[in-house]
Amino acid sequence: MMPRSYRSNATMPSETGAFEKQKKIVLLRKCRNYIRALTLSREVLNIKVHHLTVGPLTSTLDVAQAHETVAGVLDDILRQLVSSTDEELKAKYKDESASHYLIAYEIKRDELDTYNPVTMEAWRVYQDRIA
């Protein structure tokens, strides 16, 4: 039996929890359960940001990847809304997606340099979203 003090920390975000949620996000996206995938991807992003300063530490590139995952799920939702007449909702998701792609680009630029191929691809993806 685990000591009580360890059980009370079970609700703290963990890298292991983020990894398990990332696997679940992939499955949810395949099943087109995008709202649940969006919720989990935002949770993973929060975990990654938390672990920038609290051990076990994660890298800022992991945070960039989490931003890209959130943006990707938002793009999935946008594809489902293509025939919707709710332009306000579509604009909201498009803006949020572009914001996450921009943050991912900025992180990669700061970590890898502007002319790194990975950074340049992140910039291209962002430009596609705002076009």
PDB file of C-alpha atoms in Angstrom:
ATOM      1  CA  MET A   1       0.000   0.000   0.000  1.00  0.00           C
ATOM      2  CA  MET A   2       1.332   3.437  -0.926  1.00  0.00           C
ATOM      3  CA  PRO A   3       1.762   6.022   1.810  1.00  0.00           C
ATOM      4  CA  ARG A   4      -1.019   8.574   1.973  1.00  0.00           C
ATOM      5  CA  SER A   5       1.276  11.459   1.007  1.00  0.00           C
ATOM      6  CA  TYR A   6       1.983   9.842  -2.378  1.00  0.00           C
ATOM      7  CA  ARG A   7      -1.697   9.302  -3.116  1.00  0.00           C
ATOM      8  CA  SER A   8      -2.466  12.967  -2.481  1.00  0.00           C
ATOM      9  CA  ASN A   9      -0.026  13.882  -5.252  1.00  0.00           C
ATOM     10  CA  ALA A  10      -1.792  11.628  -7.741  1.00  0.00           C
ATOM     11  CA  THR A  11      -3.797  14.544  -9.117  1.00  0.00           C
ATOM     12  CA  MET A  12      -0.675  16.532  -9.961  1.00  0.00           C
ATOM     13  CA  PRO A  13       0.067  16.588 -13.691  1.00  0.00           C
ATOM     14  CA  SER A  14       2.761  14.165 -14.732  1.00  0.00           C
ATOM     15  CA  GLU A  15       4.751  13.504 -17.858  1.00  0.00           C
ATOM     16  CA  THR A  16       3.492   9.914 -17.757  1.00  0.00           C
ATOM     17  CA  GLY A  17      -0.075  11.197 -17.660  1.00  0.00           C
ATOM     18  CA  ALA A  18       0.672  13.476 -20.601  1.00  0.00           C
ATOM     19  CA  PHE A  19       2.103  10.559 -22.576  1.00  0.00           C
ATOM     20  CA  GLU A  20      -0.982   8.428 -21.914  1.00  0.00           C
ATOM     21  CA  LYS A  21      -3.253  11.320 -22.906  1.00  0.00           C
ATOM     22  CA  GLN A  22      -1.271  11.849 -26.110  1.00  0.00           C
ATOM     23  CA  LYS A  23      -1.857   8.226 -27.089  1.00  0.00           C
ATOM     24  CA  LYS A  24      -5.557   8.649 -26.354  1.00  0.00           C
ATOM     25  CA  ILE A  25      -5.698  11.833 -28.462  1.00  0.00           C
ATOM     26  CA  VAL A  26      -4.429   9.906 -31.486  1.00  0.00           C
ATOM     27  CA  LEU A  27      -7.163   7.301 -31.040  1.00  0.00           C
ATOM     28  CA  LEU A  28      -9.869   9.901 -30.476  1.00  0.00           C
ATOM     29  CA  ARG A  29      -8.878  11.741 -33.636  1.00  0.00           C
ATOM     30  CA  LYS A  30      -9.038   8.503 -35.619  1.00  0.00           C
ATOM     31  CA  CYS A  31     -12.557   7.951 -34.238  1.00  0.00           C
ATOM     32  CA  ARG A  32     -13.455  11.586 -35.024  1.00  0.00           C
ATOM     33  CA  ASN A  33     -14.191  12.376 -31.406  1.00  0.00           C
ATOM     34  CA  TYR A  34     -12.646  15.808 -31.810  1.00  0.00           C
ATOM     35  CA  ILE A  35     -14.166  17.596 -28.840  1.00  0.00           C
ATOM     36  CA  ARG A  36     -12.765  15.035 -26.385  1.00  0.00           C
ATOM     37  CA  ALA A  37      -9.447  15.097 -28.264  1.00  0.00           C
ATOM     38  CA  LEU A  38      -9.403  18.896 -27.954  1.00  0.00           C
ATOM     39  CA  THR A  39     -10.042  18.699 -24.222  1.00  0.00           C
ATOM     40  CA  LEU A  40      -7.233  16.187 -23.738  1.00  0.00           C
ATOM     41  CA  SER A  41      -4.816  18.082 -25.975  1.00  0.00           C
ATOM     42  CA  ARG A  42      -5.367  21.226 -23.898  1.00  0.00           C
ATOM     43  CA  GLU A  43      -4.716  19.178 -20.753  1.00  0.00           C
ATOM     44  CA  VAL A  44      -1.465  17.868 -22.257  1.00  0.00           C
ATOM     45  CA  LEU A  45      -0.438  21.431 -23.112  1.00  0.00           C
ATOM     46  CA  ASN A  46      -1.080  22.499 -19.518  1.00  0.00           C
ATOM     47  CA  ILE A  47       0.961  19.561 -18.223  1.00  0.00           C
ATOM     48  CA  LYS A  48       3.847  20.383 -20.560  1.00  0.00           C
ATOM     49  CA  VAL A  49       3.835  24.051 -19.521  1.00  0.00           C
ATOM     50  CA  HIS A  50       3.724  22.995 -15.856  1.00  0.00           C
ATOM     51  CA  HIS A  51       6.771  20.781 -16.352  1.00  0.00           C
ATOM     52  CA  LEU A  52       8.848  23.588 -17.807  1.00  0.00           C
ATOM     53  CA  THR A  53       9.560  24.608 -14.218  1.00  0.00           C
ATOM     54  CA  VAL A  54       8.563  21.602 -12.089  1.00  0.00           C
ATOM     55  CA  GLY A  55      10.265  18.222 -12.332  1.00  0.00           C
ATOM     56  CA  PRO A  56      10.378  16.054 -14.237  1.00  0.00           C
ATOM     57  CA  LEU A  57      11.344  18.825 -16.602  1.00  0.00           C
ATOM     58  CA  THR A  58      10.204  18.948 -20.202  1.00  0.00           C
ATOM     59  CA  SER A  59      11.606  20.947 -23.082  1.00  0.00           C
ATOM     60  CA  THR A  60      10.124  23.988 -24.722  1.00  0.00           C
ATOM     61  CA  LEU A  61      10.036  21.967 -27.948  1.00  0.00           C
ATOM     62  CA  ASP A  62       7.658  19.563 -26.213  1.00  0.00           C
ATOM     63  CA  VAL A  63       5.467  22.566 -25.434  1.00  0.00           C
ATOM     64  CA  ALA A  64       5.629  23.605 -29.095  1.00  0.00           C
ATOM     65  CA  GLN A  65       4.513  20.105 -30.102  1.00  0.00           C
ATOM     66  CA  ALA A  66       1.620  20.309 -27.638  1.00  0.00           C
ATOM     67  CA  HIS A  67       0.561  23.642 -29.178  1.00  0.00           C
ATOM     68  CA  GLU A  68       0.654  22.018 -32.617  1.00  0.00           C
ATOM     69  CA  THR A  69      -1.487  19.148 -31.368  1.00  0.00           C
ATOM     70  CA  VAL A  70      -4.138  21.543 -30.046  1.00  0.00           C
ATOM     71  CA  ALA A  71      -4.053  23.429 -33.353  1.00  0.00           C
ATOM     72  CA  GLY A  72      -4.326  20.197 -35.327  1.00  0.00           C
ATOM     73  CA  VAL A  73      -7.416  19.106 -33.422  1.00  0.00           C
ATOM     74  CA  LEU A  74      -8.933  22.541 -33.985  1.00  0.00           C
ATOM     75  CA  ASP A  75      -8.236  22.084 -37.698  1.00  0.00           C
ATOM     76  CA  ASP A  76     -10.021  18.724 -37.558  1.00  0.00           C
ATOM     77  CA  ILE A  77     -13.037  20.448 -36.040  1.00  0.00           C
ATOM     78  CA  LEU A  78     -12.911  23.129 -38.735  1.00  0.00           C
ATOM     79  CA  ARG A  79     -13.010  20.464 -41.448  1.00  0.00           C
ATOM     80  CA  GLN A  80     -16.180  19.106 -39.841  1.00  0.00           C
ATOM     81  CA  LEU A  81     -17.698  22.600 -39.867  1.00  0.00           C
ATOM     82  CA  VAL A  82     -17.034  23.214 -43.556  1.00  0.00           C
ATOM     83  CA  SER A  83     -20.747  23.099 -44.420  1.00  0.00           C
ATOM     84  CA  SER A  84     -21.846  24.932 -41.277  1.00  0.00           C
ATOM     85  CA  THR A  85     -23.354  28.372 -41.579  1.00  0.00           C
ATOM     86  CA  ASP A  86     -21.976  29.427 -38.187  1.00  0.00           C
ATOM     87  CA  GLU A  87     -19.221  31.709 -39.462  1.00  0.00           C
ATOM     88  CA  GLU A  88     -18.523  33.060 -35.980  1.00  0.00           C
ATOM     89  CA  LEU A  89     -17.723  29.586 -34.647  1.00  0.00           C
ATOM     90  CA  LYS A  90     -15.525  28.784 -37.644  1.00  0.00           C
ATOM     91  CA  ALA A  91     -13.649  32.071 -37.220  1.00  0.00           C
ATOM     92  CA  LYS A  92     -13.149  31.357 -33.521  1.00  0.00           C
ATOM     93  CA  TYR A  93     -11.606  27.935 -34.166  1.00  0.00           C
ATOM     94  CA  LYS A  94      -9.480  29.250 -37.037  1.00  0.00           C
ATOM     95  CA  ASP A  95      -8.127  32.099 -34.905  1.00  0.00           C
ATOM     96  CA  GLU A  96      -7.340  29.794 -31.999  1.00  0.00           C
ATOM     97  CA  SER A  97      -5.644  27.305 -34.314  1.00  0.00           C
ATOM     98  CA  ALA A  98      -3.508  30.036 -35.892  1.00  0.00           C
ATOM     99  CA  SER A  99      -2.577  31.322 -32.434  1.00  0.00           C
ATOM    100  CA  HIS A 100      -1.327  27.894 -31.345  1.00  0.00           C
ATOM    101  CA  TYR A 101       0.634  27.464 -34.587  1.00  0.00           C
ATOM    102  CA  LEU A 102       2.198  30.909 -34.102  1.00  0.00           C
ATOM    103  CA  ILE A 103       3.263  30.089 -30.542  1.00  0.00           C
ATOM    104  CA  ALA A 104       4.766  26.795 -31.747  1.00  0.00           C
ATOM    105  CA  TYR A 105       6.665  28.669 -34.455  1.00  0.00           C
ATOM    106  CA  GLU A 106       7.981  31.248 -31.984  1.00  0.00           C
ATOM    107  CA  ILE A 107       9.212  28.548 -29.627  1.00  0.00           C
ATOM    108  CA  LYS A 108      10.951  26.704 -32.455  1.00  0.00           C
ATOM    109  CA  ARG A 109      12.477  29.931 -33.768  1.00  0.00           C
ATOM    110  CA  ASP A 110      13.862  30.753 -30.330  1.00  0.00           C
ATOM    111  CA  GLU A 111      15.179  27.231 -29.743  1.00  0.00           C
ATOM    112  CA  LEU A 112      16.336  26.154 -33.200  1.00  0.00           C
ATOM    113  CA  ASP A 113      16.971  29.391 -35.160  1.00  0.00           C
ATOM    114  CA  THR A 114      14.895  31.086 -37.823  1.00  0.00           C
ATOM    115  CA  TYR A 115      16.382  29.198 -40.761  1.00  0.00           C
ATOM    116  CA  ASN A 116      16.214  25.718 -39.297  1.00  0.00           C
ATOM    117  CA  PRO A 117      14.058  23.512 -41.585  1.00  0.00           C
ATOM    118  CA  VAL A 118      11.776  22.579 -38.672  1.00  0.00           C
ATOM    119  CA  THR A 119      11.246  26.253 -37.842  1.00  0.00           C
ATOM    120  CA  MET A 120      10.643  27.151 -41.472  1.00  0.00           C
ATOM    121  CA  GLU A 121       8.023  24.390 -41.763  1.00  0.00           C
ATOM    122  CA  ALA A 122       6.297  25.708 -38.622  1.00  0.00           C
ATOM    123  CA  TRP A 123       6.218  29.169 -40.227  1.00  0.00           C
ATOM    124  CA  ARG A 124       4.749  27.724 -43.450  1.00  0.00           C
ATOM    125  CA  VAL A 125       2.009  25.934 -41.498  1.00  0.00           C
ATOM    126  CA  TYR A 126       1.174  29.142 -39.624  1.00  0.00           C
ATOM    127  CA  GLN A 127       1.055  31.117 -42.897  1.00  0.00           C
ATOM    128  CA  ASP A 128      -1.330  28.529 -44.374  1.00  0.00           C
ATOM    129  CA  ARG A 129      -3.691  28.998 -41.430  1.00  0.00           C
ATOM    130  CA  ILE A 130      -3.898  32.756 -41.699  1.00  0.00           C
ATOM    131  CA  ALA A 131      -4.319  32.758 -45.481  1.00  0.00           C
TER     132      ALA A 131
END
